[in-house]
Coordinates of C-alpha atoms and ligand atoms in Angstrom, one line a residue:
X33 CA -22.4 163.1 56.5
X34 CA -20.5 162.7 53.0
X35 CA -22.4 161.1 50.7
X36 CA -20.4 157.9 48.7
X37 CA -21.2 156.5 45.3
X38 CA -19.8 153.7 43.4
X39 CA -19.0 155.8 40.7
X40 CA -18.3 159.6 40.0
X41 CA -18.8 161.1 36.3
X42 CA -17.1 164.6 35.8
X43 CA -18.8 166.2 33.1
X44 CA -22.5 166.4 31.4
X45 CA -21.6 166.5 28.4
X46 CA -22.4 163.6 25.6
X47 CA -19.7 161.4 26.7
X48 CA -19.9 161.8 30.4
X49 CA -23.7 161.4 30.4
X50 CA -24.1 158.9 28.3
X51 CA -21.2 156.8 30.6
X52 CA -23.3 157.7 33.8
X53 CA -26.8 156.4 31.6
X54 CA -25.2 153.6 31.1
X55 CA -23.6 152.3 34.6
X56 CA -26.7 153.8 36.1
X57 CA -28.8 151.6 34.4
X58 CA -26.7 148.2 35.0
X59 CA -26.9 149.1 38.7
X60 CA -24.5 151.0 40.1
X61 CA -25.2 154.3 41.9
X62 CA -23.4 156.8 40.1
X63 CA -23.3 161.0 40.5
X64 CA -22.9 163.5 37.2
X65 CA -21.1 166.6 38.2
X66 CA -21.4 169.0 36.0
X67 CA -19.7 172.7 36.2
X68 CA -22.6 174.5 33.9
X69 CA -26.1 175.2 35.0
X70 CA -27.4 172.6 32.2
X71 CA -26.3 169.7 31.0
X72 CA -24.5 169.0 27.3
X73 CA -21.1 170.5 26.8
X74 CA -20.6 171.2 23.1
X75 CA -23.5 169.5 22.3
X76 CA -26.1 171.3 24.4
X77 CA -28.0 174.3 23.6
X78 CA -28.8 178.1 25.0
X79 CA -32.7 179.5 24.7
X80 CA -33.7 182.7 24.3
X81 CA -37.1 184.7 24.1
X82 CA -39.2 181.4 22.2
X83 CA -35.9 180.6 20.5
X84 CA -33.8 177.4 21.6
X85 CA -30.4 177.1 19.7
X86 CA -27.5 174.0 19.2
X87 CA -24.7 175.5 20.7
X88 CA -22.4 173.0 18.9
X89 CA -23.0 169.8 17.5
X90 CA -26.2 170.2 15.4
X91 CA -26.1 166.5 14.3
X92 CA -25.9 162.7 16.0
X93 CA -23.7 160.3 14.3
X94 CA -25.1 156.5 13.8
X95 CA -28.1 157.3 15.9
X96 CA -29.6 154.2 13.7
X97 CA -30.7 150.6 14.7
X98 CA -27.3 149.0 15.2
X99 CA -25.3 151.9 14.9
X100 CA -22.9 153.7 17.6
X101 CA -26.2 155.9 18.9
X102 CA -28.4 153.0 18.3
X103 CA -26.7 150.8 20.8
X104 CA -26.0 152.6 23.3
X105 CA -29.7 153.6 23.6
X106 CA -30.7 149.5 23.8
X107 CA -27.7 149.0 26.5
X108 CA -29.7 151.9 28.7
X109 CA -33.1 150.5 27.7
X110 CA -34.2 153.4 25.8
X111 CA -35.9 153.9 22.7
X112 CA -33.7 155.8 19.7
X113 CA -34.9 159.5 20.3
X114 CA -37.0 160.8 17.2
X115 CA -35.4 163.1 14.6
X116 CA -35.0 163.5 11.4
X117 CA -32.0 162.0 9.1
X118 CA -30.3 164.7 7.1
X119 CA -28.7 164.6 3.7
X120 CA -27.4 168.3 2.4
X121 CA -25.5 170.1 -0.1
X122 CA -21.9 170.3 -0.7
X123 CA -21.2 173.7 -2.5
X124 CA -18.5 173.5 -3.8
X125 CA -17.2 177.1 -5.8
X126 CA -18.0 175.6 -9.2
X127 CA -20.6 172.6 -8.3
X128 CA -23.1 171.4 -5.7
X129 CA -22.7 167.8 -4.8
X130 CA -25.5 166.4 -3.2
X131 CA -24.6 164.7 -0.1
X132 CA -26.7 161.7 0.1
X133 CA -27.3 159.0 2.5
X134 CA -29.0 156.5 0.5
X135 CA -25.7 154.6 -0.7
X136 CA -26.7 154.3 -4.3
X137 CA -28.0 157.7 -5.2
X138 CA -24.6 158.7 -3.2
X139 CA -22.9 156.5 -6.0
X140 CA -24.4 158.0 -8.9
X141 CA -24.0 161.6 -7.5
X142 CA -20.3 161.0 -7.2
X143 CA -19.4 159.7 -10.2
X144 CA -21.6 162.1 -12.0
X145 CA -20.3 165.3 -9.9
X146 CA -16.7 164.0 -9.3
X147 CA -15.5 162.6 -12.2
X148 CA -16.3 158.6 -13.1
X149 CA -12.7 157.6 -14.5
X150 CA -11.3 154.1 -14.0
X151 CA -8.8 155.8 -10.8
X152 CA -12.1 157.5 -9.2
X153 CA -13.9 154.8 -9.5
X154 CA -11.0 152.5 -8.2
X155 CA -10.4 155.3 -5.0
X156 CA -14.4 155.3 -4.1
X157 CA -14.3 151.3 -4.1
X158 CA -11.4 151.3 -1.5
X159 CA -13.2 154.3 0.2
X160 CA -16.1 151.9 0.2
X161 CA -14.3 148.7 1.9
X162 CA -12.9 150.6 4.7
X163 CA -15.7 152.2 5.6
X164 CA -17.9 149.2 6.0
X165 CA -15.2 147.4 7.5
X166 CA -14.2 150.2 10.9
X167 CA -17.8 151.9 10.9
X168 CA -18.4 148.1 11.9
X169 CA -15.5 147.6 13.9
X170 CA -16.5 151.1 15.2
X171 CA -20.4 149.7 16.6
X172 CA -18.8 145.9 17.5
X173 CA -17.1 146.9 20.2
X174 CA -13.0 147.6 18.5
X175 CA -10.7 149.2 21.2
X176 CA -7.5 151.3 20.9
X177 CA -5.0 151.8 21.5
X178 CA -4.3 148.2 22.4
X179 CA -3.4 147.9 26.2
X180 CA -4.2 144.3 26.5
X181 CA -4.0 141.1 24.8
X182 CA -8.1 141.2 24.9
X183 CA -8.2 144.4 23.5
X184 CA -5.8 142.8 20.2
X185 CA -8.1 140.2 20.1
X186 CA -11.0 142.2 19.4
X187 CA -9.3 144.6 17.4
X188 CA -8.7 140.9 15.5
X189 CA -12.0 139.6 16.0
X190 CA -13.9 143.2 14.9
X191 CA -11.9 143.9 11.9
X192 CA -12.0 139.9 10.7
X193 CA -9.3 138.2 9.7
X194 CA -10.2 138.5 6.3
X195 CA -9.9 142.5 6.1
X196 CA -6.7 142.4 8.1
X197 CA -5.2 143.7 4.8
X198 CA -6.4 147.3 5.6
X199 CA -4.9 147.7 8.7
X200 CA -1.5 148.5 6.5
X201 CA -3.9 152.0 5.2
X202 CA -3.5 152.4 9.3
X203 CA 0.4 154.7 8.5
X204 CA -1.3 156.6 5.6
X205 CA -2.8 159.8 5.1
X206 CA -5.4 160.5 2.8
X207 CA -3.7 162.5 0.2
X208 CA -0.8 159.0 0.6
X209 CA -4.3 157.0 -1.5
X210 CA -5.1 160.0 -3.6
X211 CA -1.9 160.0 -4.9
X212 CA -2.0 156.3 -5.3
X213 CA -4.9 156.8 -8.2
X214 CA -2.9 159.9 -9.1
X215 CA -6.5 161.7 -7.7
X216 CA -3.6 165.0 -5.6
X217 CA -4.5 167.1 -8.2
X218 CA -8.5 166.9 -8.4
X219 CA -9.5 170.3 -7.2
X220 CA -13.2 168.9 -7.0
X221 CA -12.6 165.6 -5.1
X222 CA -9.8 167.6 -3.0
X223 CA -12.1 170.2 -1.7
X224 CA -14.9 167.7 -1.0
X225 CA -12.9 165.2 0.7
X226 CA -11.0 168.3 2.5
X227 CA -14.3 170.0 3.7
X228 CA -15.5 167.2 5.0
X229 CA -12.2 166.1 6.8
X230 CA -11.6 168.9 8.7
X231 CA -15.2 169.2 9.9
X232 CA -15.6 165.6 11.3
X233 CA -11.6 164.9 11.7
X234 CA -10.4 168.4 12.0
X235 CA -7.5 167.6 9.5
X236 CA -6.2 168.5 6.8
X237 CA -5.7 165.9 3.9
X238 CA -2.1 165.7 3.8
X239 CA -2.3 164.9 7.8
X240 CA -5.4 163.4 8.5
X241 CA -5.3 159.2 8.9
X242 CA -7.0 157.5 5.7
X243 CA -9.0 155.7 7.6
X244 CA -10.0 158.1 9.9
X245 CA -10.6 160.3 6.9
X246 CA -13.0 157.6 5.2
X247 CA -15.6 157.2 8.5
X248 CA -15.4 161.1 8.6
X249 CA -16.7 161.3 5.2
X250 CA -19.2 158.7 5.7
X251 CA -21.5 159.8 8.9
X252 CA -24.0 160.7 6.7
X253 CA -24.0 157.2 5.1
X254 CA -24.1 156.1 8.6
X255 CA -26.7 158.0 10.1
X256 CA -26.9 161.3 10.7
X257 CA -29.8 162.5 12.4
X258 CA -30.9 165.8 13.9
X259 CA -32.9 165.3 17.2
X260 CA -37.0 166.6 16.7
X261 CA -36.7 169.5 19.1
X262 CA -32.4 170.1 19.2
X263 CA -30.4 169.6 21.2
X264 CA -32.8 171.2 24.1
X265 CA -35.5 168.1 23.7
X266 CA -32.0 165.4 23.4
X267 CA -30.7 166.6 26.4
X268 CA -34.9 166.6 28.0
X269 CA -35.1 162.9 26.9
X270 CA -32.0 161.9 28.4
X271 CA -31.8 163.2 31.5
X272 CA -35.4 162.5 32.8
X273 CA -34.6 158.8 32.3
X274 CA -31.4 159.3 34.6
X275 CA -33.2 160.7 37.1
X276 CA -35.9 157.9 36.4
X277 CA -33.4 155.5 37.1
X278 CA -32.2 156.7 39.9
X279 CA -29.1 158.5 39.1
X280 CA -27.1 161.6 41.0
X281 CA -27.0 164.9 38.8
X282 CA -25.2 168.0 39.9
X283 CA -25.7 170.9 37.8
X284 CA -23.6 173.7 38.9
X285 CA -21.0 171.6 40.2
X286 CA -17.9 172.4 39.5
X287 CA -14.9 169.9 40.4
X288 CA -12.1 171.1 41.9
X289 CA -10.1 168.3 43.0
X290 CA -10.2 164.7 43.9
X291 CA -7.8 162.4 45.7
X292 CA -7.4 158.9 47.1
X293 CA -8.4 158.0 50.9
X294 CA -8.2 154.7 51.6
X295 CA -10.7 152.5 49.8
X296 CA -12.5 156.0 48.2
X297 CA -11.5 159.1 46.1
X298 CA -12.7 162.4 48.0
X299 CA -13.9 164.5 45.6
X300 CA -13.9 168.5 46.4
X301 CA -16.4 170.7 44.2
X302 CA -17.4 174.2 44.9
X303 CA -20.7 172.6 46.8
X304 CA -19.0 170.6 49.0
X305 CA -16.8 166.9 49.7
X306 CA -18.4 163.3 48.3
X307 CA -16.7 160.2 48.2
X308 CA -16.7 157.8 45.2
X309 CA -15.0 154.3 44.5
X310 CA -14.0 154.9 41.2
X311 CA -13.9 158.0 38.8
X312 CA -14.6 158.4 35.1
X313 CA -13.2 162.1 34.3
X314 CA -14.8 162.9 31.1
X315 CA -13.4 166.6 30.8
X316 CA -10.5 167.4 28.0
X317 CA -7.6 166.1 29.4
X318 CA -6.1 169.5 30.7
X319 CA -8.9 170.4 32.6
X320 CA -8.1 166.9 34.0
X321 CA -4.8 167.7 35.1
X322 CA -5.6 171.0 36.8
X323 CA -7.8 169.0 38.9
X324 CA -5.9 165.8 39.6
X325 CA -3.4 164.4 42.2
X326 CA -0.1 163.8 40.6
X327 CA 0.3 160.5 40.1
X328 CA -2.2 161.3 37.3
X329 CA -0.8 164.7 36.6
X330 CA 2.8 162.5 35.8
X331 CA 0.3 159.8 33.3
X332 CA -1.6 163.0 31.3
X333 CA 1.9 164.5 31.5
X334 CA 2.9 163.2 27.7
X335 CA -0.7 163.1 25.9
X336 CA -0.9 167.0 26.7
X337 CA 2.5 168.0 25.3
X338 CA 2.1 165.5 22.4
X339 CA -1.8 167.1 21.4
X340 CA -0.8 171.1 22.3
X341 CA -0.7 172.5 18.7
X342 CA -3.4 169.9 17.6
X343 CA -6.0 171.9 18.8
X344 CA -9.3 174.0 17.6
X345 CA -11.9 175.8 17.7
X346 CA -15.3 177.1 15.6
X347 CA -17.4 180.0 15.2
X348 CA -20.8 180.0 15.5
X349 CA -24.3 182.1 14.0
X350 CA -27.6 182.3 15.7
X351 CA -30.5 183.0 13.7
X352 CA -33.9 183.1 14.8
X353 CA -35.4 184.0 11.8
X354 CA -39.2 183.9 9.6
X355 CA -39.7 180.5 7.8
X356 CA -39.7 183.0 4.6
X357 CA -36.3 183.7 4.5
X358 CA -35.7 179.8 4.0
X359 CA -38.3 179.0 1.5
X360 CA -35.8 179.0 -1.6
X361 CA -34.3 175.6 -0.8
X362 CA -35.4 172.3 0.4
X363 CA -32.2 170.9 2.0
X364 CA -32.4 171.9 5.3
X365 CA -28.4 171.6 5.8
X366 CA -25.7 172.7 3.7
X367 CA -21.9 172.6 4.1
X368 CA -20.3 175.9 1.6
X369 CA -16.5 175.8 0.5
X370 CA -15.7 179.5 -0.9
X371 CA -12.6 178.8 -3.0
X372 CA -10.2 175.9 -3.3
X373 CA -7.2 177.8 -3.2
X374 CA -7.9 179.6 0.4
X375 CA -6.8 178.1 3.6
X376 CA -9.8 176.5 5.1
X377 CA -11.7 177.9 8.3
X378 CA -13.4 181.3 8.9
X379 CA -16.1 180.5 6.7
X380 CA -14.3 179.0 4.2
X381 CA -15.9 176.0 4.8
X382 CA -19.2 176.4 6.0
X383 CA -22.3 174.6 8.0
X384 CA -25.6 175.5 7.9
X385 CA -28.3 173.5 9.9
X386 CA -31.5 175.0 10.5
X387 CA -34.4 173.4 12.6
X388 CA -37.3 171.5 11.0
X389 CA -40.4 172.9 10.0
X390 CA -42.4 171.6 12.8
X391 CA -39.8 171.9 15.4
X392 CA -41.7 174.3 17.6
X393 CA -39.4 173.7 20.4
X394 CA -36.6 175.3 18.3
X395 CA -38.6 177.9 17.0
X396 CA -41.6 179.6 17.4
X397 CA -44.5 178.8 14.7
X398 CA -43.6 180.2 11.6
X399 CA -40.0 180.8 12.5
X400 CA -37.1 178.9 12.4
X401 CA -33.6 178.7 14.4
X402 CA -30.4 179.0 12.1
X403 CA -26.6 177.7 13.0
X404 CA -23.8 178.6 11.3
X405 CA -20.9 177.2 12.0
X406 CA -17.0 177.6 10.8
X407 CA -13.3 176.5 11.7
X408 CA -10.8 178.7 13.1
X409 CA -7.7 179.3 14.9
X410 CA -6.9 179.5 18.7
X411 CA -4.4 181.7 18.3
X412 CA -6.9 184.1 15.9
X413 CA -8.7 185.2 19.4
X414 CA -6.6 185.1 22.3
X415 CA -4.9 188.5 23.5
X416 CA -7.6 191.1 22.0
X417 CA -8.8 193.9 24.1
X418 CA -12.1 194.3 24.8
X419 CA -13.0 196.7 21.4
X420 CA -10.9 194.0 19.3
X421 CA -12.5 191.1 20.5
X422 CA -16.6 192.8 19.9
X423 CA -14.8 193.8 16.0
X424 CA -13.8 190.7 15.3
X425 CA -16.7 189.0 16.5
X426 CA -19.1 191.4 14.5
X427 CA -17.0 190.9 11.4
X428 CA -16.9 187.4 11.6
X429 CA -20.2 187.3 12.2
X430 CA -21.3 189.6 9.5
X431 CA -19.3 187.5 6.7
X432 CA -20.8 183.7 8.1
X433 CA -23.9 185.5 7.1
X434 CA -23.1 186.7 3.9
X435 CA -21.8 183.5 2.7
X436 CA -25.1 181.9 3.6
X437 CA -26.6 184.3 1.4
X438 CA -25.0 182.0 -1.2
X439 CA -27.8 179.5 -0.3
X440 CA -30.4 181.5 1.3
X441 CA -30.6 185.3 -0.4
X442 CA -32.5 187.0 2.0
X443 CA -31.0 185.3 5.2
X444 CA -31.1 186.8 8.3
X445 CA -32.9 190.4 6.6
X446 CA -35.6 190.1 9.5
X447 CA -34.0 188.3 11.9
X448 CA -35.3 188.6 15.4
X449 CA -32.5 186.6 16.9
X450 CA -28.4 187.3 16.4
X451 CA -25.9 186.1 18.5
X452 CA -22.1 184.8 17.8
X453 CA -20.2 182.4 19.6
X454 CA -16.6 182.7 19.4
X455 CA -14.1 180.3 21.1
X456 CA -14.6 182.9 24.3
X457 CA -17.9 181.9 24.6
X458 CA -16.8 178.0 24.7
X459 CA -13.8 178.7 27.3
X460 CA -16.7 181.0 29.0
X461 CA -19.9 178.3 29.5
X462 CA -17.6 174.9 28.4
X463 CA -14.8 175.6 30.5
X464 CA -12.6 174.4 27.7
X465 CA -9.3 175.9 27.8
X466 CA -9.0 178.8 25.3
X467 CA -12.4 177.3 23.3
X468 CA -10.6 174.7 22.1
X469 CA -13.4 172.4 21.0
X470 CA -14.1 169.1 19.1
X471 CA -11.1 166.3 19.7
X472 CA -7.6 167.1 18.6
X473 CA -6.9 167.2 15.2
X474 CA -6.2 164.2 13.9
X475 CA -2.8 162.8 12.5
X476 CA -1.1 159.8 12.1
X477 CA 0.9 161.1 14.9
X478 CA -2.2 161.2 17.6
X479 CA -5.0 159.0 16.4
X480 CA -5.5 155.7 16.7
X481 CA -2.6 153.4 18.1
X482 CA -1.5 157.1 19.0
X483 CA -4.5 158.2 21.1
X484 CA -4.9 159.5 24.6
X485 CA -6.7 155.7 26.1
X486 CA -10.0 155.7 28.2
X487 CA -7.2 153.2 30.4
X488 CA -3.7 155.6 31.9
X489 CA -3.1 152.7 34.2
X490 CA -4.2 154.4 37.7
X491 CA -6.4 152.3 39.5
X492 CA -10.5 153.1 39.9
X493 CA -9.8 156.1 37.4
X494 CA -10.5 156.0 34.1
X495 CA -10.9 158.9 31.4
X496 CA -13.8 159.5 28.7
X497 CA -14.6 162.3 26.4
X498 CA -13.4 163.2 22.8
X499 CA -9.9 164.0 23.6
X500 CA -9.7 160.8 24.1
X501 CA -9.4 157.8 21.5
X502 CA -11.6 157.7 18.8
X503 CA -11.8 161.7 19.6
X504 CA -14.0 164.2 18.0
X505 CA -17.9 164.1 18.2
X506 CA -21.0 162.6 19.3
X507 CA -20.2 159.6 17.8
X508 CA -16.8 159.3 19.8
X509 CA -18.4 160.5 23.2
X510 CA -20.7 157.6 23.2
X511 CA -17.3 155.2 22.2
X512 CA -15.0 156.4 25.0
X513 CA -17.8 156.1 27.3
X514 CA -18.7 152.4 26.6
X515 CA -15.0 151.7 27.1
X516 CA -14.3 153.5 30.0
X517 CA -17.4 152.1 31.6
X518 CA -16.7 148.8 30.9
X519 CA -13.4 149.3 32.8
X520 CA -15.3 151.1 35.7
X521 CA -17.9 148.0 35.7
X522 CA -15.4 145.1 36.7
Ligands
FAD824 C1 -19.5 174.3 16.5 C2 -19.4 172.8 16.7 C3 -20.1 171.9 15.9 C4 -20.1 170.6 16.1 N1 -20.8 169.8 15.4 C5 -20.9 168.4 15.6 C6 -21.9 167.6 15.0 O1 -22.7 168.1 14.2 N2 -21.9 166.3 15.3 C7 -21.0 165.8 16.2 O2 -21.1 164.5 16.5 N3 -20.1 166.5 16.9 C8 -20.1 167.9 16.6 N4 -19.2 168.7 17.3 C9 -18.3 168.1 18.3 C10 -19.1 167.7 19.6 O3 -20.0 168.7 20.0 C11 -18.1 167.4 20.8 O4 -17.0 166.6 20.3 C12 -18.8 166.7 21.9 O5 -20.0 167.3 22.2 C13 -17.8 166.7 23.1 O6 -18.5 166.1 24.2 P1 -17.7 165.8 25.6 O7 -18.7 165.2 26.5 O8 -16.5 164.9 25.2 O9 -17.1 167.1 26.1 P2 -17.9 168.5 26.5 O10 -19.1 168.6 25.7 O11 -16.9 169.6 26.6 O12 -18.4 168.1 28.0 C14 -17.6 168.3 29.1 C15 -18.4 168.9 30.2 O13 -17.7 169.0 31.4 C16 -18.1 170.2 32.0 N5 -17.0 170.6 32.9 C17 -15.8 171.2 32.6 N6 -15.0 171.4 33.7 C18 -15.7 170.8 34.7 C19 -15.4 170.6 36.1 N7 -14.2 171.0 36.6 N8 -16.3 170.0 36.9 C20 -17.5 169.6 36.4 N9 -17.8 169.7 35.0 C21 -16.9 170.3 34.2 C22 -18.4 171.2 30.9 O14 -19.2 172.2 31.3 C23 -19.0 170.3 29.9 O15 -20.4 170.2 30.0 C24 -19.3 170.0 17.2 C25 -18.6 170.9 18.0 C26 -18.6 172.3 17.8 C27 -17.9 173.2 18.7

């Protein structure tokens, strides 16, 4: 007997969970497959000996009262998990900016570290409008690209009327508004802004969307909070309510096709045939298409040749290490640029996140797990042999952990943990073609009125995940899941 469902989520990672959490939870009986033997995607974790480790995303966007996270946990019914809200250092190679996220220590820090002349003042207070005006566009609901005369409306009704003025910053980049202030040839402001861009937008400045760029640079003004216990306890917390609630998860389920028969879509995985009404594929849009019949193979068709060379991926450092070697600092995060000049990526442009003191599911007592994480290339790791591949990963590794050193001197001399991700070991437990993580780099070319939509036009299937409008992160898992599963509601 095939087991039916109203509707099917492909994927456990942040955006297809949290879509299946929240259907679940209005009533529909819903099924998670999910290829990997534990749930989270990019954003879950690995454990080993007493050690559990972020495997990607260290850090939840807006997980505040009213924010993006904060929302979608009252629409489930579930309180905020518990973690702590970080604030770090910039280290830049001739200052340290201290990123905070009370606004007016932020201000102060700015203008004291960034310069405080009539143009920088005049940049940070259009900075300042947008932000407030689309990271509450971004938690009221806004939709894009518009594929209805609802959706305009909100876009209207979200933005307000009032602020309609800034939807003309929607065709510029960020370096179009630096040089507006003449602010293109501030090395300091550039390399902060350009740090931060690529790590939340994966841009550049002369490419990324202003206003993308501005709610990039904001998250931690938003909200950024590191779960108590990682990514392991996050991923705990959410899934016992699913199962609470009466929800279908299939860990080590891999999807291998689906197709329409009569009022159902069949779906085949490597464990066998279900039937579903409708379907909300969360996966990166190519793995989509592998999988798909082709009257959605002909919709995908464009988004994938338009968003081939925007793509990704990151290096990552696992530490398990002894409290001591931590003890010089009390920031527990830190993002390092080496030098302005150098292209950025490869640890040029650097995240450290380490787990709190008393996360003991993270660490053992007395010890602490370590992430460092970097940019790079696609292209940088495909066709190595074997012996090229374990050089380069040793190198890379090697180097993440010298420029740590910057912050932490003695980093990593006792460490009883040491492992390196590469974009392999994405394509290897992510199934993400290549490694190619995070969304696609975004330009004025792909973002926004530009983006892949939760809505291709086939009926009872509809798409989520960060390749998908507003793309890239936690923050943009939990969007594309609201919208797709408000389509998959009616
Ligand atoms: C190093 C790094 C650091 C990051 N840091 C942050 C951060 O601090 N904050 C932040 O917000 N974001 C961060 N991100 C980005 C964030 O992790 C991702 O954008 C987000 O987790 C993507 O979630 P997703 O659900 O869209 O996709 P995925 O996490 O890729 O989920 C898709 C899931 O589908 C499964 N799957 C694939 N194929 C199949 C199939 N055929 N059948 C069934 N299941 C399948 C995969 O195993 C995977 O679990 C980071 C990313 C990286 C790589």
């Amino acid at each position: 007997m095939i087991e039916e469902y109203d509707i099917a989520i492909f994927g456990g990672g942040i955006s297809g969970f949290s879509t299946a959490l929240r259907l679940q939870s209005k009533g529909f009986k819903t099924i998670v497959f999910e290829s990997h033997g534990q749930l989270g995607g990019c954003a879950g974790f690995f454990t080993k000996k007493n050690f559990s480790f972020d495997v990607g995303a260290t850090t939840l966007v807006d997980f505040v009262n009213d924010g993006v996270g904060g929302n979608f946990f009252k629409d489930i019914g579930l309180e905020l998990p518990k973690g702590e809200y970080i604030e770090y250092i910039a280290w830049l190679p001739d200052r340290q900016v201290i990123l905070y996220r009370d606004f007016e220590k932020w201000n102060k820090e700015r203008l004291e570290k960034l310069g405080s002349t009539d143009k920088h003042i005049k940049f940070w207070n259009l900075m300042d409008k947008v932000t407030k005006v689309f990271w509450n566009a971004s938690r009221d609901n806004i939709k894009l690209p518009i594929r209805s005369p609802k959706d305009l409306y909100i876009v209207l009704k979200t933005i307000g009327i009032q602020n309609l003025y800034l939807v003309k910053y929607l065709n510029s980049t960020m370096l179009d508004i630096l040089k507006k202030f003449n602010l293109e040839k501030d090395k300091p402001l550039i390399g902060l802004l350009s740090m931060l861009i690529e790590d939340t937008v994966h841009s550049s400045i002369d490419k990324a969307p202003f206003i993308n760029s501005a709610l990039g640079t904001t998250i931690r003004g938003a909200g950024l909070m590191r779960a108590d216990g990682g990514m392991k306890n996050f991923w705990n917390y959410l899934s016992t309510h699913y199962l609470k609630i009466g929800g279908t998860l299939k860990k080590g389920y891999r999807v291998i096709g689906f197709k329409q028969e009569e009022a159902n879509w069949s779906i085949t995985t490597n464990k066998g045939v279900f039937k579903s009404k409708k379907i909300i594929s969360s996966l990166p849009i190519d793995l989509t298409y592998n999988i798909c019949p082709s009257s959605i193979k002909n919709k995908l068709q464009p988004f994938i040749a338009k968003n081939e060379k925007y793509q990704g991926s990151a290096i990552v450092v696992f530490l398990g290490i002894p409290e001591s070697e931590i003890s010089n600092q009390t920031f527990k995060h830190h993002q390092i640029l080496l030098d302005y000049e150098t292209k950025l990526g490869n640890g040029n442009n650097m995240f450290i996140s380490i787990s709190a003191k008393d996360d003991n599911i993270s660490a053992p007592s007395g010890f602490c797990s370590v992430m460092l994480s970097t940019h790079c290339e696609l292209s940088e790791w495909q066709n190595l042999s074997e012996t090229e591949y374990q050089i380069k990963k040793q190198n890379i590794g090697q180097k993440l952990i010298e420029t740590a050193r910057i912050v932490y001197p003695r980093l990593g001399e006792n460490a009883v943990i040491y492992e390196v991700g590469t974009p392999l070991t994405y394509q290897k437990f992510t199934k993400r073609t290549n490694g190619s993580v995070g969304g696609f780099k975004q330009t004025l070319k792909n973002a926004n009125f530009n983006a892949v939509p939760q809505d291709i036009g086939i009926k009872n299937f509809w798409l989520a995940g960060d390749n998908t409008w507003p793309g890239l992160g936690t923050v943009a898992g939990l969007i594309s899941g609201r919208i797709a599963s408000e389509y998959a509601e009616k």
